[in-house]
Coordinates of C-alpha atoms in Angstrom, one line a residue:
X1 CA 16.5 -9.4 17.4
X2 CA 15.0 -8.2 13.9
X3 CA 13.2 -11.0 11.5
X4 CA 10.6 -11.3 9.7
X5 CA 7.6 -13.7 11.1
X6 CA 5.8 -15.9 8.9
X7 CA 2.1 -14.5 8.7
X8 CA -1.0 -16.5 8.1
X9 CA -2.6 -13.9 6.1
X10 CA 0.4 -11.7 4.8
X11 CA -1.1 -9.9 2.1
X12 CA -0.6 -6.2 2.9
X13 CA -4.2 -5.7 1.9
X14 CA -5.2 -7.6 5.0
X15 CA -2.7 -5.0 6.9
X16 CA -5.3 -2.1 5.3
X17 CA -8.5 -4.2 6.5
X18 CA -7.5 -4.5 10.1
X19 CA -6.7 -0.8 10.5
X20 CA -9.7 0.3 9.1
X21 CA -11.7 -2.1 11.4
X22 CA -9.4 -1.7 14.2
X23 CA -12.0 1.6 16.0
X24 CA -14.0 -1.3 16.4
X25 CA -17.1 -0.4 13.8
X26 CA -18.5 -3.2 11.5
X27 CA -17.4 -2.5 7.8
X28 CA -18.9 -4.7 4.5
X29 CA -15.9 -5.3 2.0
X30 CA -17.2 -3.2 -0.1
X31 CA -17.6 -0.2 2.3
X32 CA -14.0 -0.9 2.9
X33 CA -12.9 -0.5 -0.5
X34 CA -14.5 2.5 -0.8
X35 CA -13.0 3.9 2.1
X36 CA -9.6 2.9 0.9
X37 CA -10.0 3.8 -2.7
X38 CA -11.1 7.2 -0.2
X39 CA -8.1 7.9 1.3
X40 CA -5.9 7.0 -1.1
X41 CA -4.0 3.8 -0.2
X42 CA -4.4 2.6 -3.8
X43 CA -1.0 4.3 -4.1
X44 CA 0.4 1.9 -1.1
X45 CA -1.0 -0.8 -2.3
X46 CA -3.0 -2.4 -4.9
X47 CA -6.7 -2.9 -4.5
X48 CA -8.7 -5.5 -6.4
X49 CA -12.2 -6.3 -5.1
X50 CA -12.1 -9.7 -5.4
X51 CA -8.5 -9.9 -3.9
X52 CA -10.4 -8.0 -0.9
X53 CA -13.1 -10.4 -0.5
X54 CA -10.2 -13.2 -0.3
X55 CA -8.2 -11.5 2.1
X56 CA -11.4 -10.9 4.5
X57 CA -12.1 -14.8 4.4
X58 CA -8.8 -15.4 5.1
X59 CA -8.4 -13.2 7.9
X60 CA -12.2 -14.4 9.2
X61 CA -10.9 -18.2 8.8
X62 CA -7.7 -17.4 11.0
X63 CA -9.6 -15.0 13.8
X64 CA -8.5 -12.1 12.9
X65 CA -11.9 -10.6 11.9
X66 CA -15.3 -12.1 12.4
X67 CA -18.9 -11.3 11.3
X68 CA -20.9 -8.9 13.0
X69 CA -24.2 -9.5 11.0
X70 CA -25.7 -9.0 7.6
X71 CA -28.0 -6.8 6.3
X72 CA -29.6 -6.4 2.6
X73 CA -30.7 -3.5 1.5
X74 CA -33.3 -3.4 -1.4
X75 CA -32.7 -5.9 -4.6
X76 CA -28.5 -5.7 -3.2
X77 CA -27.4 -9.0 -2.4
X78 CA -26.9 -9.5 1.6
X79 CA -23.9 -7.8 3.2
X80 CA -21.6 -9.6 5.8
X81 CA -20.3 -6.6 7.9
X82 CA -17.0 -7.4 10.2
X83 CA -15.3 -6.2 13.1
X84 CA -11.9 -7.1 14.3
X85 CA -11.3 -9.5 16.9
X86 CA -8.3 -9.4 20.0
X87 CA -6.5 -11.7 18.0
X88 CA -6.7 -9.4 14.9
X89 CA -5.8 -6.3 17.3
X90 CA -2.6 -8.3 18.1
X91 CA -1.8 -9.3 15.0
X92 CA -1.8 -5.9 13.3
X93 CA -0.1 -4.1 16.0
X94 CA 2.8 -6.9 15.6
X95 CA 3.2 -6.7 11.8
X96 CA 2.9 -3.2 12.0
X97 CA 5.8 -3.0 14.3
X98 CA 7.8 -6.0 12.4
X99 CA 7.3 -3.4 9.0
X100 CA 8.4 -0.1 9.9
X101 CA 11.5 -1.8 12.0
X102 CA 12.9 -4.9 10.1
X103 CA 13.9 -3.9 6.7
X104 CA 13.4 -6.1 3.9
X105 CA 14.9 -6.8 0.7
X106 CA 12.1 -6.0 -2.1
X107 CA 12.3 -6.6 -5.5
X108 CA 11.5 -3.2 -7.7
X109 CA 11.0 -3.7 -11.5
X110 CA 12.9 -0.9 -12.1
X111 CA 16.0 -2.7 -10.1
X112 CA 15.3 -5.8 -12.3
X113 CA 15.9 -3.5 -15.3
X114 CA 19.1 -2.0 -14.2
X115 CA 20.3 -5.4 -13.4
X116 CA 20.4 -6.4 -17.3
X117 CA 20.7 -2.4 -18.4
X118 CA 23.9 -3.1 -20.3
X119 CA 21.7 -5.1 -22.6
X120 CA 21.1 -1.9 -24.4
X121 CA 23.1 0.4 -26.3
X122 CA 24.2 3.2 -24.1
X123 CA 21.8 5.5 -26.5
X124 CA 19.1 3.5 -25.8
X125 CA 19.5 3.2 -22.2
X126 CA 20.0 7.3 -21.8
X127 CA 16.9 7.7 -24.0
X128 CA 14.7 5.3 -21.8
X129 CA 16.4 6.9 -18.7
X130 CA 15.9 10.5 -19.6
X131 CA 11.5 9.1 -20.3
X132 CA 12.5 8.4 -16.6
X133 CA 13.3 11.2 -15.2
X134 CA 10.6 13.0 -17.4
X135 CA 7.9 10.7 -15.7
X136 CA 9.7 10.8 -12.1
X137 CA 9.3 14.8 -12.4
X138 CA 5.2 15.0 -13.2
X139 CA 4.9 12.3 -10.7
X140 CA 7.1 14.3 -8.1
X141 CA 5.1 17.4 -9.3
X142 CA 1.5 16.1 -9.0
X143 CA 2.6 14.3 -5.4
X144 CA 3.9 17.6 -4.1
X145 CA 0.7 19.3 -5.5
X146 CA -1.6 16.8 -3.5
X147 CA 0.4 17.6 -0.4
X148 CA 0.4 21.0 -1.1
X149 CA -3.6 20.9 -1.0
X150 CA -4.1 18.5 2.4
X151 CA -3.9 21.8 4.4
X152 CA -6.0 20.5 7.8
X153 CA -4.9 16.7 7.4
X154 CA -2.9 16.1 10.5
X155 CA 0.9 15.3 9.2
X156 CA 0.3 11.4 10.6
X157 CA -2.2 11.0 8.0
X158 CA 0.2 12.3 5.2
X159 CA 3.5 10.2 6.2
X160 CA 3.8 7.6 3.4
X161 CA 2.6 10.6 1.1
X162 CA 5.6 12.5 2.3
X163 CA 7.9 9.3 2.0
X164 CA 7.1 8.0 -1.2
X165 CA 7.4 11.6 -2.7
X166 CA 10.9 11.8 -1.4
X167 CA 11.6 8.5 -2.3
X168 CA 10.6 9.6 -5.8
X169 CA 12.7 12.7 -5.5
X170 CA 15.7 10.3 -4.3
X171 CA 15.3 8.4 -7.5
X172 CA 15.1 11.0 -9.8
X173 CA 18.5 12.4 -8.6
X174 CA 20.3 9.0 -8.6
X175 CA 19.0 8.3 -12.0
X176 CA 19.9 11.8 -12.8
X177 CA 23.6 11.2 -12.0
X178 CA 23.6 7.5 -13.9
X179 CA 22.6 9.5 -17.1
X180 CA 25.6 12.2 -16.7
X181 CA 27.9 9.1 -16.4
X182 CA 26.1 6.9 -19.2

């Protein structure tokens, strides 16, 4: 039976913070930014700092994380460093699971556009679509490039780089073939 559970922290960035503190060693918000910013997830999701320092109190508050210590180093201001916690193992293993099998209605701006489309003039709306496909092909370009280069990156690191590309590939035919009729 497939639903979606109601999570007490269900920002996706709190998703990204329990993975990377899952191995078990003590990360400062910061630290984890950079390591996200790092690898790239900005593309999965977005990262603000101070949206990440919310997230890690919330997920402290419900026992998903807790404090390991805190350190300063030089003039910095002190540095709370976390680990994850059972509770936080269980939970990201269970949302994990409930992400990649439930599907879920989302709500893409694009989608949003072509629900009012025929608010343009068919000239206006092949002129905006064909910018589209333009855009859609540098990105599909520059995504293929950056696999191209992750020779040595184990393929289970590259996964949502390979699906997003072809998802972007997907789109660009579909709009391709709205055009031709338009």
């Amino acid at each position: 039976d497939l639903f979606v559970k109601r999570r007490k922290v269900a920002n996706l960035l709190a998703l990204a913070v329990l993975s990377l503190l899952r191995p078990g060693y003590p990360m400062h918000p910061y630290q984890i930014a950079n390591v996200l910013r790092r690898t790239g997830k900005e593309r999965d999701m977005p990262i603000k700092i101070g949206s990440l320092y919310t997230v890690v109190r919330n997920l402290e508050r419900h026992g998903f994380i807790e404090a390991a210590g805190s350190h300063r180093a030089g003039r910095r201001p002190e540095r709370t460093e976390y680990v994850i916690t059972d509770a936080g193992r269980v939970e990201l293993r269970d949302w994990l699971r409930e992400l990649v099998a439930v599907p879920e209605s989302e709500y893409p701006r694009f989608q949003a556009a072509l629900s009012v489309l025929s608010t343009l003039h068919p000239d206006e709306a092949a002129a905006s679509l064909k910018e589209r496909i333009r855009a859609l092909e540098d990105d599909i370009a520059a995504r293929r490039d950056a696999l191209a280069h992750s020779e040595g990156t184990r393929r289970l690191f590259l996964i949502e780089a390979e699906y997003a590309l072809e998802m972007r590939r997907a789109e660009a035919a579909w709009v391709r073939c709205l055009l031709a009729e338009i």
